[in-house]
Coordinates of C-alpha atoms in Angstrom, one line a residue:
I1133 CA -47.9 38.2 -15.9
H1134 CA -51.5 37.0 -14.7
G1135 CA -53.5 35.8 -11.6
D1136 CA -52.6 37.6 -8.5
A1137 CA -49.0 38.2 -9.4
I1138 CA -47.5 41.3 -7.9
I1139 CA -44.4 43.4 -9.2
A1140 CA -43.7 46.0 -6.7
G1141 CA -41.0 48.1 -5.3
N1142 CA -38.2 47.7 -8.0
W1143 CA -35.9 50.6 -8.7
T1144 CA -33.1 51.0 -11.6
D1145 CA -31.2 54.2 -11.3
Y1146 CA -29.9 54.1 -15.0
G1147 CA -32.1 51.9 -16.8
Y1148 CA -35.5 51.2 -18.5
G1149 CA -38.7 49.7 -16.7
G1150 CA -38.4 49.9 -13.0
G1151 CA -40.9 46.9 -12.7
I1152 CA -40.4 45.3 -16.0
K1153 CA -37.9 45.5 -18.8
A1154 CA -38.6 43.3 -22.0
G1155 CA -36.3 43.4 -25.0
D1156 CA -37.6 43.8 -28.5
N1157 CA -38.3 39.7 -29.1
Y1158 CA -40.3 39.5 -26.1
D1159 CA -44.1 39.0 -25.8
V1160 CA -45.7 40.6 -22.6
T1161 CA -49.0 40.3 -21.3
I1162 CA -50.5 41.9 -18.5
S1163 CA -53.9 40.3 -17.2
D1164 CA -56.5 39.3 -14.6
N1165 CA -55.6 40.9 -11.3
A1166 CA -52.1 41.2 -11.9
M1167 CA -50.2 44.3 -10.3
I1168 CA -47.3 46.4 -11.5
T1169 CA -47.1 49.1 -8.7
M1170 CA -44.7 51.4 -6.9
N1171 CA -41.7 50.9 -9.2
K1172 CA -39.1 53.5 -10.2
A1173 CA -36.9 54.1 -13.1
E1174 CA -34.6 57.1 -13.7
S1175 CA -34.7 56.6 -17.3
W1176 CA -37.6 55.4 -19.2
A1177 CA -41.0 53.6 -17.7
G1178 CA -41.4 53.5 -14.0
G1179 CA -43.6 50.6 -14.3
I1180 CA -43.2 48.8 -17.7
D1181 CA -40.7 49.1 -20.8
A1182 CA -42.2 46.8 -23.2
G1183 CA -43.5 46.5 -26.8
N1184 CA -42.7 47.0 -30.4
P1185 CA -44.8 47.1 -33.6
A1186 CA -43.8 43.0 -33.9
H1187 CA -44.4 42.3 -30.2
P1188 CA -46.9 44.7 -28.8
L1189 CA -47.3 44.9 -25.1
I1190 CA -50.5 43.2 -24.2
V1191 CA -52.9 44.7 -21.5
E1192 CA -55.9 42.5 -20.9
G1193 CA -56.6 43.5 -17.3
G1194 CA -54.6 44.1 -14.1
Q1195 CA -53.3 47.4 -12.6
I1196 CA -50.3 49.7 -13.4
T1197 CA -50.2 52.1 -10.5
G1198 CA -48.2 54.4 -8.8
N1199 CA -44.9 54.0 -10.7
I1200 CA -42.5 57.0 -11.5
S1201 CA -40.2 57.6 -14.3
G1202 CA -37.5 60.0 -13.1
G1203 CA -37.1 60.8 -16.7
V1204 CA -33.5 61.5 -17.5
Y1205 CA -34.1 60.4 -21.1
L1206 CA -37.9 59.9 -21.9
G1207 CA -41.2 59.6 -19.8
G1208 CA -43.6 56.7 -19.3
G1209 CA -44.6 57.0 -15.6
G1210 CA -46.6 53.8 -15.9
I1211 CA -46.0 52.4 -19.4
N1212 CA -43.1 53.3 -22.0
T1213 CA -43.8 51.2 -25.3
N1214 CA -43.6 51.3 -29.3
G1215 CA -46.7 49.6 -29.1
I1216 CA -49.7 48.5 -26.9
Q1217 CA -53.1 46.6 -27.3
M1218 CA -55.0 47.3 -24.3
S1219 CA -58.6 45.7 -23.9
D1220 CA -59.0 46.3 -20.3
G1221 CA -57.0 47.2 -17.1
I1222 CA -56.2 50.3 -15.0
V1223 CA -53.6 52.7 -15.5
A1224 CA -53.7 55.1 -12.4
G1225 CA -51.6 57.4 -10.3
N1226 CA -48.2 57.2 -12.2
V1227 CA -45.9 60.0 -12.5
S1228 CA -43.4 61.1 -15.3
E1229 CA -41.0 63.8 -13.5
R1230 CA -39.5 65.3 -16.6
H1231 CA -41.0 64.2 -19.8
E1232 CA -44.1 63.0 -21.5
G1233 CA -46.6 60.4 -20.6
G1234 CA -47.8 60.1 -17.1
G1235 CA -49.6 56.9 -17.5
I1236 CA -48.6 55.9 -20.8
R1237 CA -46.0 57.0 -23.4
V1238 CA -46.2 55.5 -27.0
N1239 CA -43.0 56.0 -28.9
G1240 CA -44.0 54.6 -32.7
G1241 CA -46.0 52.0 -34.4
K1242 CA -49.7 51.3 -34.2
S1243 CA -51.5 51.1 -31.0
R1244 CA -55.0 50.2 -30.2
I1245 CA -57.1 50.6 -26.8
T1246 CA -60.3 49.3 -26.8
G1247 CA -61.1 49.3 -23.0
G1248 CA -59.8 50.2 -19.6
Y1249 CA -59.2 53.1 -17.6
I1250 CA -56.3 55.8 -17.5
T1251 CA -57.0 58.1 -14.6
N1252 CA -54.9 60.3 -12.0
N1253 CA -51.7 60.0 -13.9
T1254 CA -49.4 63.1 -13.8
T1255 CA -46.6 64.6 -15.8
N1256 CA -44.5 67.3 -14.3
T1257 CA -42.6 68.4 -17.2
Q1258 CA -42.8 72.1 -18.4
D1259 CA -40.4 71.4 -21.2
D1260 CA -41.9 68.7 -23.2
W1261 CA -45.4 68.1 -24.5
G1262 CA -47.1 66.9 -21.5
G1263 CA -49.5 64.1 -21.6
G1264 CA -50.7 63.5 -18.0
G1265 CA -52.7 60.5 -19.2
L1266 CA -51.4 59.1 -22.5
F1267 CA -48.9 60.8 -25.0
V1268 CA -48.6 59.8 -28.6
S1269 CA -45.1 60.3 -30.0
Q1270 CA -44.3 61.2 -33.5
G1271 CA -44.8 58.1 -36.1
S1272 CA -47.3 56.6 -33.8
S1273 CA -51.0 55.9 -34.5
M1274 CA -53.7 55.1 -31.7
E1275 CA -57.2 53.9 -32.0
I1276 CA -59.2 54.3 -28.9
Q1277 CA -62.4 52.7 -28.2
N1278 CA -64.5 52.6 -24.8
L1279 CA -61.8 53.9 -22.6
M1280 CA -62.2 56.6 -19.6
V1281 CA -59.7 58.9 -19.4
T1282 CA -59.9 61.3 -16.2
G1283 CA -58.0 63.1 -13.7
N1284 CA -54.5 63.3 -15.6
P1285 CA -53.0 66.5 -15.1
A1286 CA -49.8 68.0 -17.1
Q1287 CA -47.6 70.9 -15.9
G1288 CA -46.9 71.6 -19.6
L1289 CA -49.4 71.0 -22.4
G1290 CA -52.1 68.4 -23.1
G1291 CA -53.4 66.9 -19.8
R1292 CA -55.4 64.1 -21.4
V1293 CA -54.2 62.6 -24.7
P1294 CA -51.6 64.9 -26.6
G1295 CA -49.7 64.0 -29.7
C1296 CA -46.1 65.4 -30.8
S1297 CA -46.3 68.6 -32.6
T1298 CA -43.4 67.3 -35.1
G1299 CA -44.8 64.2 -36.2
K1300 CA -48.1 63.0 -37.7
V1301 CA -50.1 61.4 -35.1
A1302 CA -53.4 59.9 -35.8
I1303 CA -55.9 59.3 -32.7
A1304 CA -59.2 58.2 -33.7
A1305 CA -61.7 58.1 -30.8
T1306 CA -64.7 55.8 -31.8
D1307 CA -67.4 53.7 -30.1
G1308 CA -67.3 55.7 -26.6
M1309 CA -64.4 57.5 -25.1
A1310 CA -64.8 59.7 -22.2
R1311 CA -62.4 62.5 -21.2
F1312 CA -63.0 64.6 -17.7
D1313 CA -60.9 67.0 -15.5
K1314 CA -58.3 68.0 -18.1
T1315 CA -55.6 70.3 -16.4
A1316 CA -52.5 71.3 -18.4
G1317 CA -50.2 74.2 -17.7
Q1318 CA -51.5 74.9 -14.2
E1319 CA -50.9 73.6 -10.7
T1320 CA -53.1 71.1 -9.7

């Protein structure tokens, strides 16, 4: 999805990916000025449900904004994925109502973020692990470089970038990662 493409205002009441749902064998790339915005899913991923270790979701630009995951099963207000390679772009203003990952929820595999912004996303769960900006689940690893993470409140635990307590999650923040305004476990 590239250029000035817009995917907006879609809804799935019992499914995945309000804006985009791609199966395991599909390559999905978001770039240029593309927008995935104002979509809703009652299950996983209000904006995008795509990516796995063999076919990671590629984000090279664009905006994933204002999407909502109702979270009957798992979260990922903006993105729910089993693998993401992000070099640029904005993930902002997304909400996971009942589970982890207001901005991005990574469910497994190796992921890498080398640029972009994760800002003003929210998770409203008080039962799960939080992750207003980014949640990295059991069996996942995440390398982060040159990323701005700011203003991502969580009603439960971990406002910025938490990992699952039952797994072995490695987060390597190198070459410039900024985190600001963490809020967890309180009203914002």
